[in-house]
C-alpha positions as MATLAB code, in Angstrom:
seq = 'MSLSAPPRSVHVLAAPGARHDEVLTPEALDFVGRLTAAFAERRRDLMKERRRQALRLATGSPLDFPLVTTAVRADPTWRVAPPAPGLSDRRVEITGPPDRRMAINALNSGAHVWMADFEDATAPTWDNVINGQVNLRDALDRRIDFTSPDGKEYRLGAPDRLATIVVRPRGWHLDEEHLEFDGTPVPAALVDLGLYLFHCGQRQIDAGHGPYFYLPKLENRYEARLWNDIFVTAQDLLGIPRGTIRATVLIETITAAFEMEEILYELREHSSGLNAGRWDYLFSMIKTFGHRTDFQLPDRAKVTMTAPFMRAYTERLVQTCHRRGAHAIGGMAAQVPSKDPDAHQAALAKVRLDKEREAEDGFDGSWVAHPGLVPVCREVFDGVLGDRPHQIERTRDDVEVTARDLLSVRRISGPPTPEGLRTNIAVAVRYFDAWLRGSGAVALNGLMEDAATAEIARAQVWQWLRHRVVDRETVLQTLDEEIASLGAEYPWASREEVRELFQRTALTTELPAFFTTDAYSRHLVQRELPTDDRG';
ca = [
     169.223  126.395   70.630;
     166.616  127.223   68.747;
     164.330  130.072   69.468;
     161.479  128.450   67.813;
     161.656  125.543   69.869;
     158.794  123.989   72.034;
     158.473  125.251   75.406;
     160.232  122.963   77.862;
     158.235  122.620   81.332;
     159.545  123.842   84.508;
     157.389  122.385   87.559;
     156.947  123.867   90.649;
     156.719  121.982   93.653;
     156.412  124.279   96.296;
     152.879  125.532   97.787;
     151.439  128.800   96.211;
     152.652  131.768   98.466;
     151.399  135.224   98.008;
     151.837  137.084   94.909;
     153.798  134.020   93.455;
     151.774  133.821   90.653;
     152.704  136.868   89.377;
     156.290  135.749   89.140;
     155.931  132.194   88.290;
     153.978  132.921   85.231;
     153.867  130.020   82.451;
     156.024  132.241   80.358;
     158.469  133.173   83.279;
     158.812  129.465   83.747;
     159.321  128.701   79.954;
     161.850  131.220   79.822;
     163.789  129.728   82.890;
     163.180  126.078   81.103;
     164.643  126.940   77.900;
     167.739  128.368   79.538;
     168.112  125.098   81.597;
     167.579  123.052   78.508;
     170.326  125.039   76.947;
     172.819  125.037   79.897;
     172.156  123.067   82.556;
     174.694  120.237   81.177;
     177.396  122.222   80.943;
     176.816  123.658   84.427;
     177.008  120.198   85.531;
     180.220  119.626   83.689;
     182.053  122.857   84.833;
     180.995  121.827   88.611;
     182.800  117.930   87.798;
     185.739  120.227   86.676;
     185.687  122.156   89.728;
     186.285  119.139   91.830;
     188.908  117.594   89.380;
     190.965  120.968   89.677;
     190.512  120.874   93.639;
     191.839  117.223   93.448;
     194.971  118.250   91.584;
     195.553  121.266   93.553;
     195.224  119.347   96.521;
     197.733  116.543   95.519;
     200.720  119.106   94.786;
     199.716  120.322   91.053;
     200.948  124.194   91.074;
     198.699  127.365   90.569;
     200.084  129.707   88.073;
     198.596  131.670   85.258;
     197.733  129.561   82.328;
     199.651  129.015   79.516;
     197.530  128.848   76.997;
     195.732  132.151   77.576;
     199.305  134.058   77.243;
     198.274  135.859   74.153;
     195.136  136.982   75.766;
     196.893  138.522   78.749;
     199.841  139.939   76.374;
     197.219  141.619   73.676;
     197.350  145.494   75.001;
     194.695  146.083   72.480;
     191.174  144.538   73.671;
     188.851  146.219   75.949;
     185.569  145.530   77.735;
     182.283  147.640   76.662;
     182.414  151.034   78.076;
     180.471  151.660   81.226;
     176.535  150.955   80.623;
     173.863  153.479   81.878;
     173.746  153.996   85.184;
     177.033  152.198   86.021;
     179.836  155.158   85.269;
     179.856  156.470   88.609;
     179.652  153.462   91.342;
     181.884  155.043   94.209;
     179.627  153.654   96.349;
     177.797  150.324   96.183;
     175.532  149.194   99.151;
     174.794  145.524   99.598;
     171.764  143.735  100.856;
     168.953  141.193  100.301;
     165.837  141.879   98.187;
     163.651  142.290  101.048;
     161.148  144.842  101.150;
     162.708  147.199  103.602;
     166.054  146.569  102.611;
     165.037  147.414   98.887;
     163.525  151.043   99.986;
     166.287  151.914  102.114;
     169.264  150.819   99.811;
     167.571  152.531   97.029;
     167.214  155.732   98.729;
     170.743  155.561  100.657;
     172.566  157.808   98.517;
     174.645  155.106   97.167;
     175.281  154.832   93.530;
     174.640  151.104   92.958;
     172.365  148.862   95.093;
     173.387  145.131   94.757;
     170.294  143.132   95.563;
     171.642  139.897   96.868;
     170.314  136.537   96.077;
     173.465  134.952   97.272;
     175.457  135.315  100.380;
     172.948  137.874  102.388;
     169.873  135.918  101.426;
     168.967  132.345  102.861;
     167.246  130.785  100.085;
     163.501  129.835  101.619;
     161.213  129.757   98.920;
     159.510  132.741  100.263;
     162.690  134.437  100.294;
     163.467  133.812   96.644;
     160.081  134.737   95.091;
     159.317  137.660   97.320;
     162.653  139.071   96.375;
     161.678  138.884   92.941;
     158.557  140.381   93.658;
     160.092  143.112   95.265;
     162.575  143.876   92.433;
     159.764  144.437   90.070;
     157.607  146.830   92.886;
     160.751  148.936   93.071;
     160.488  149.347   89.592;
     157.165  150.082   89.079;
     157.343  152.350   92.390;
     154.905  150.072   94.196;
     157.085  148.984   97.249;
     155.897  151.660   99.877;
     156.135  149.375  103.198;
     154.830  150.018  106.780;
     156.923  147.960  109.361;
     154.746  146.333  112.360;
     155.891  149.512  114.691;
     154.169  152.058  112.083;
     157.101  153.264  110.685;
     156.781  153.790  106.930;
     158.905  153.348  104.274;
     158.507  155.089  100.866;
     160.815  155.595   97.549;
     162.530  159.021   96.616;
     162.667  160.939   93.656;
     163.821  158.778   90.989;
     166.786  160.441   89.629;
     168.005  159.984   93.188;
     167.760  155.968   93.762;
     170.488  153.848   93.160;
     171.188  151.687   90.416;
     170.069  148.226   90.551;
     172.590  145.112   90.422;
     171.087  141.567   91.002;
     173.686  139.067   92.402;
     172.276  135.516   91.384;
     173.043  132.670   93.735;
     176.366  130.726   92.544;
     176.484  127.871   90.216;
     177.003  125.336   92.911;
     173.645  125.871   94.231;
     170.330  124.030   93.067;
     166.686  125.381   93.295;
     164.870  122.661   94.290;
     161.348  123.826   94.509;
     161.485  124.083   90.806;
     162.009  120.804   88.760;
     163.155  120.330   85.004;
     163.301  116.850   83.438;
     163.251  115.696   86.829;
     166.009  117.377   88.355;
     166.271  120.827   90.390;
     167.057  123.817   88.499;
     170.222  125.679   88.475;
     169.311  128.485   91.096;
     171.598  130.918   89.641;
     169.650  130.393   86.240;
     166.219  130.473   88.375;
     167.630  134.043   89.958;
     168.667  135.465   86.576;
     166.030  133.841   84.517;
     163.119  135.396   86.495;
     164.680  138.814   87.173;
     165.265  139.234   83.433;
     162.049  137.987   82.310;
     159.890  140.281   84.429;
     162.535  143.373   84.806;
     164.812  143.679   81.654;
     162.391  145.586   79.656;
     161.598  147.604   82.718;
     165.240  148.454   83.381;
     165.640  149.491   79.554;
     162.639  151.706   79.733;
     163.755  153.314   82.862;
     167.453  154.130   81.147;
     169.491  151.571   82.692;
     169.419  147.720   81.670;
     169.214  144.431   83.597;
     172.913  144.141   85.568;
     174.386  141.406   87.800;
     176.862  140.231   90.001;
     178.443  137.101   89.265;
     179.630  135.113   92.576;
     181.934  132.371   93.116;
     183.393  131.928   89.944;
     186.719  129.925   89.561;
     187.633  130.254   85.830;
     187.474  131.529   82.294;
     185.028  128.786   81.264;
     182.631  129.616   84.255;
     182.892  132.970   82.682;
     182.444  131.901   79.102;
     179.150  129.922   80.039;
     177.875  133.295   81.761;
     178.502  135.079   78.382;
     176.630  132.802   76.314;
     173.466  132.596   78.762;
     173.479  136.376   78.295;
     173.889  135.846   74.411;
     170.400  133.490   74.363;
     168.528  135.208   76.621;
     169.039  138.562   75.027;
     167.703  136.784   71.799;
     164.976  134.979   73.235;
     163.780  138.343   74.937;
     164.551  140.319   71.668;
     166.934  142.799   73.544;
     169.958  144.140   71.943;
     173.321  141.792   72.622;
     175.504  143.715   74.995;
     172.026  145.254   76.980;
     173.393  142.836   79.975;
     176.167  143.773   81.912;
     177.943  141.732   84.553;
     180.544  142.467   87.248;
     182.550  139.455   88.495;
     183.502  139.129   92.328;
     187.150  137.743   92.625;
     186.544  135.680   95.627;
     188.404  132.461   94.802;
     192.043  132.125   94.535;
     191.935  130.542   91.178;
     189.841  133.168   89.596;
     192.686  135.625   90.643;
     194.865  133.780   88.290;
     192.359  134.160   85.253;
     191.188  137.717   85.850;
     192.281  139.072   82.554;
     190.703  135.988   80.812;
     187.565  136.128   82.766;
     187.116  139.924   81.605;
     188.201  138.887   78.132;
     185.008  136.084   77.835;
     182.656  138.957   79.190;
     183.792  141.412   77.084;
     180.836  142.896   75.464;
     178.956  142.197   78.842;
     181.424  143.065   81.082;
     181.063  145.994   83.746;
     184.538  145.132   85.833;
     185.657  142.975   88.801;
     185.218  143.315   92.552;
     187.302  142.155   95.122;
     185.258  139.885   97.657;
     187.580  139.657  100.106;
     185.949  137.242  102.708;
     185.080  134.686   99.932;
     188.681  135.056   98.720;
     190.063  134.027  102.169;
     187.614  130.874  102.319;
     188.492  129.868   98.941;
     192.230  129.916  100.068;
     191.378  127.530  102.952;
     189.550  125.340  100.765;
     192.141  124.893   98.084;
     195.181  125.190  100.291;
     194.176  124.290  103.541;
     195.838  120.679  103.712;
     199.386  122.344  103.762;
     200.968  124.020  106.683;
     202.434  127.157  105.121;
     198.877  128.156  104.104;
     197.608  128.332  107.763;
     196.100  131.571  108.212;
     195.819  133.144  111.930;
     193.049  134.474  113.594;
     190.406  136.078  110.802;
     191.064  139.670  112.473;
     194.484  139.323  112.036;
     194.115  138.691  107.857;
     193.888  142.410  107.084;
     194.041  143.885  103.433;
     197.422  145.130  103.818;
     198.720  141.229  104.309;
     201.298  140.844  101.533;
     199.029  138.138   99.641;
     196.006  140.631   99.773;
     197.599  143.311   98.623;
     198.801  141.460   95.630;
     195.496  140.322   94.777;
     193.763  143.579   95.140;
     196.555  145.609   93.340;
     196.446  143.109   90.298;
     192.679  143.178   90.283;
     192.836  147.527   89.916;
     195.837  147.121   87.141;
     193.742  144.201   85.066;
     190.747  145.988   85.392;
     192.025  149.439   84.126;
     194.229  148.055   81.600;
     191.131  146.802   79.908;
     188.594  149.536   80.157;
     186.323  148.450   83.224;
     185.570  149.261   86.777;
     187.351  147.926   89.747;
     185.117  147.953   92.956;
     186.313  147.363   96.428;
     185.528  145.139   99.290;
     182.762  145.383  101.878;
     183.284  147.477  104.676;
     180.721  145.668  107.131;
     180.761  148.065  110.184;
     177.097  148.535  111.596;
     176.594  152.125  113.151;
     176.387  151.804  116.903;
     174.199  153.725  119.457;
     177.006  154.068  121.606;
     178.848  157.389  120.196;
     182.363  156.038  120.949;
     181.932  152.709  118.953;
     180.143  154.456  116.392;
     183.126  156.906  115.857;
     185.695  154.150  115.862;
     183.689  152.077  113.522;
     183.657  155.026  110.920;
     187.118  155.326  111.355;
     187.809  151.819  110.646;
     185.613  152.228  107.147;
     187.239  155.449  106.341;
     190.840  154.008  106.522;
     189.710  150.883  104.534;
     188.371  152.959  101.730;
     191.158  155.426  101.967;
     193.498  152.472  101.094;
     190.879  151.252   98.467;
     190.505  155.030   96.742;
     194.336  155.673   96.938;
     195.153  152.273   95.428;
     192.740  152.948   92.151;
     189.570  151.391   93.051;
     186.765  152.998   91.464;
     184.344  152.625   94.227;
     183.529  150.293   97.468;
     181.120  148.356   99.092;
     179.209  148.846  102.399;
     176.695  147.054  104.291;
     174.335  149.766  105.970;
     173.248  153.263  104.795;
     174.828  154.666  107.399;
     178.250  154.287  105.784;
     176.996  155.637  102.691;
     178.594  159.145  103.373;
     181.748  158.440  104.806;
     182.774  155.883  101.697;
     181.318  158.794   99.260;
     183.343  161.588  101.322;
     186.689  159.261  100.825;
     186.085  158.760   97.137;
     184.737  162.288   96.571;
     188.491  163.514   97.922;
     190.087  161.314   94.981;
     187.826  161.416   92.129;
     186.480  165.030   92.511;
     184.028  165.017   89.386;
     185.330  161.931   87.289;
     183.049  159.526   87.447;
     186.155  156.755   88.190;
     189.638  156.501   87.681;
     189.910  154.147   84.874;
     192.800  156.097   83.249;
     194.858  155.094   86.369;
     196.441  152.028   84.698;
     198.794  151.183   87.842;
     201.652  150.267   85.241;
     203.810  150.294   88.459;
     202.336  146.850   89.844;
     204.314  143.604   89.101;
     202.551  140.573   90.799;
     203.481  136.955   90.546;
     202.217  133.677   91.127;
     204.189  133.536   94.218;
     202.956  136.985   95.586;
     199.285  135.914   95.147;
     200.313  132.688   97.290;
     202.904  134.406   99.986;
     200.255  133.258  102.769;
     203.355  132.099  104.710;
     204.245  135.617  105.486;
     201.413  135.992  107.908;
     201.211  132.567  108.941;
     200.694  131.649  112.566;
     198.619  129.954  114.911;
     195.134  130.694  116.415;
     194.469  132.389  119.481;
     191.710  131.084  121.921;
     189.808  134.359  121.527;
     190.115  133.791  117.640;
     188.928  130.290  117.918;
     185.980  131.374  120.162;
     184.927  134.178  117.798;
     184.927  131.921  114.616;
     182.810  129.303  116.523;
     180.533  132.182  117.966;
     180.073  133.663  114.783;
     179.377  130.394  112.649;
     176.770  129.108  115.652;
     174.816  132.443  115.574;
     175.070  132.846  111.832;
     173.825  129.435  111.342;
     170.936  129.597  113.408;
     169.928  133.022  111.650;
     170.008  131.392  108.584;
     168.348  128.270  109.173;
     165.396  130.470  110.399;
     165.565  132.181  106.987;
     167.586  135.670  107.706;
     170.847  135.633  105.518;
     172.277  138.981  106.346;
     172.784  139.323  110.531;
     174.486  142.026  112.899;
     176.624  140.145  114.875;
     178.953  142.154  117.208;
     178.944  145.473  115.434;
     179.550  143.900  111.887;
     176.984  142.689  109.352;
     177.697  139.274  109.120;
     176.357  136.900  105.842;
     177.323  133.389  104.801;
     180.866  134.606  103.621;
     182.049  134.966  107.285;
     180.392  131.895  108.155;
     182.173  129.896  105.538;
     185.654  131.202  106.582;
     184.627  131.026  110.655;
     184.078  127.200  110.117;
     186.624  126.994  107.774;
     189.330  128.143  110.058;
     187.937  125.994  112.792;
     188.665  123.080  110.406;
     191.953  124.027  109.283;
     192.978  124.526  112.624;
     192.153  120.961  113.724;
     193.665  119.795  110.891;
     196.884  120.824  111.839;
     196.208  120.134  115.209;
     197.304  123.775  116.442;
     194.016  123.197  118.440;
     192.736  120.086  119.779;
     188.921  118.600  119.283;
     188.050  118.462  122.925;
     188.824  122.367  122.972;
     186.712  122.920  120.007;
     183.519  120.737  121.462;
     184.009  122.423  124.770;
     183.917  125.814  123.203;
     181.065  124.882  120.637;
     179.058  123.394  123.590;
     179.567  126.912  125.450;
     178.589  128.695  122.624;
     175.174  126.698  121.815;
     174.389  127.323  125.515;
     175.144  130.991  125.142;
     172.719  130.977  122.146;
     169.731  129.253  123.473;
     170.285  131.976  126.463;
     169.792  134.755  124.324;
     167.262  133.194  121.988;
     165.170  130.351  123.555;
     164.006  129.728  120.038;
     167.151  128.979  118.538;
     167.337  125.516  116.756;
     170.074  124.608  118.913;
     170.438  120.857  117.651;
     170.419  121.511  114.140;
     172.891  124.401  114.713;
     175.185  122.086  116.217;
     174.538  118.932  113.862;
     175.173  121.988  111.013;
     178.478  122.996  112.515;
     179.719  119.455  113.014;
     178.903  118.297  109.255;
     180.794  121.068  108.043;
     183.728  122.212  110.249;
     184.520  118.853  112.282;
     184.820  116.459  109.427;
     188.132  115.127  107.965;
     187.463  116.746  104.813;
     186.147  120.208  104.548;
     182.802  120.467  102.418;
     182.830  123.074   99.842;
     180.176  124.936  101.110;
     177.842  124.875  104.200;
     175.002  126.219  102.420;
     174.376  123.222  100.105;
     174.177  120.959  103.078;
     172.035  123.268  104.989;
     169.591  124.148  102.348;
     169.200  120.581  101.413;
     168.653  118.977  104.642;
     166.701  121.900  106.420;
     165.149  124.630  104.566;
     164.074  122.220  101.667;
     162.578  119.434  104.177;
     160.564  122.265  105.841;
     159.115  123.595  102.761;
     158.711  120.449  100.150;
     155.489  118.433  100.251;
     156.088  115.215  102.083;
     155.740  113.533   98.522;
     158.455  115.792   96.838;
     161.027  115.228   99.547;
     163.827  113.491   98.537;
];
């Protein structure tokens, strides 16, 4: 792509909102348009390849480490770039949507990193997407002070005590239908990345950090290569040095678990490590192998990180990262502190046990969903790391993980319980309702749930129905009861929309790849676009 190419227009289809003009400037839209012109077709091709690969695996093709990249895995000499400023010590990372209050709380939380999440923790309403960009820019300019309706004031602390911002754009499977390029929606990932880079990239560099990202739901090395090429082009367009952008990849699909080293290799100069995205990983396992009886998972609560196939996945991730000089970041602690002292202590005990396992296994840091969990996570990693910023020197040469180990689900396979079925339906129903009303991070039963937990909840129901370990009548009856319970708790709930969404995404013959694509196009966009722009 020529950097002197003429501007490529991106058209805004949504009605203007407060301060949207500060983000959707002609120059920013031109930047997004140039990225779209250069990479949208490759993205479409890779989405087609995802579908072909899913069909191959569903029809019996084996999943193994790629033969063609044996030399990459066998070469002991290559390394990723050294840690970027602000990303050397990552022992505690907090995640959450980029809304105004969350931004202030996360930045002040004492965590080393805040993952500003445009993906699973954000329902992609147009206001959420653009206001999130406004909030990130305001945070860097220290203009993000906020007063809640009840009068509580939120202010940023001292600059040297704030978390480093890392942005998670939406996944490759999603479009942004409020923006159009050459008559088609712009890939949502390019919107989130492009607007943030354009407005905040240089701001971050001036602040001593850089534009850093988390990349969700990659399935193979080719998708990592696409991201790397985007980074190179974006840096050239903006006139910033190559390697300034850094990205941590979430290993949250089973196919990506077989290409961890290749993904790091493709992103070498832009890599900042890998993360163990546990709930999406289980969701991917069901999507990929849910048609097979030997991959039938029991209740979600019974599939812990000590399950053999999950241990294989996390231990290989640590070994792979440290062998290549990269950070290995652990999974989410989703507990929400409780006002009940006993419940609160029980939640903290679970978090502590989880983080102790990760730190002892060699992870360099881990995720929490609430500021109240930052101290216990930090205490655990302080106990292992001491004054060191990480433990990348622990190469875990003792780990030997085979393809069979990564796929050994049968060792915990089992039927669901009635409680497990009800929990899945209840979580999906309540999360769907909140998501349709614009909330992507929802506290349910003491846990901060996001799209990943809703995905595995509805996928498990689909899998259990497919293998007839639960009957459809029981599922429908439970669904009716949970819809009624939802309406009793929240009279304003979108009960019929929720029911239809659950039926379309959990009770069909084939499992839809994501509930978010269906719900976005059928519900969110239809409410927001002017009548003439609706498909």
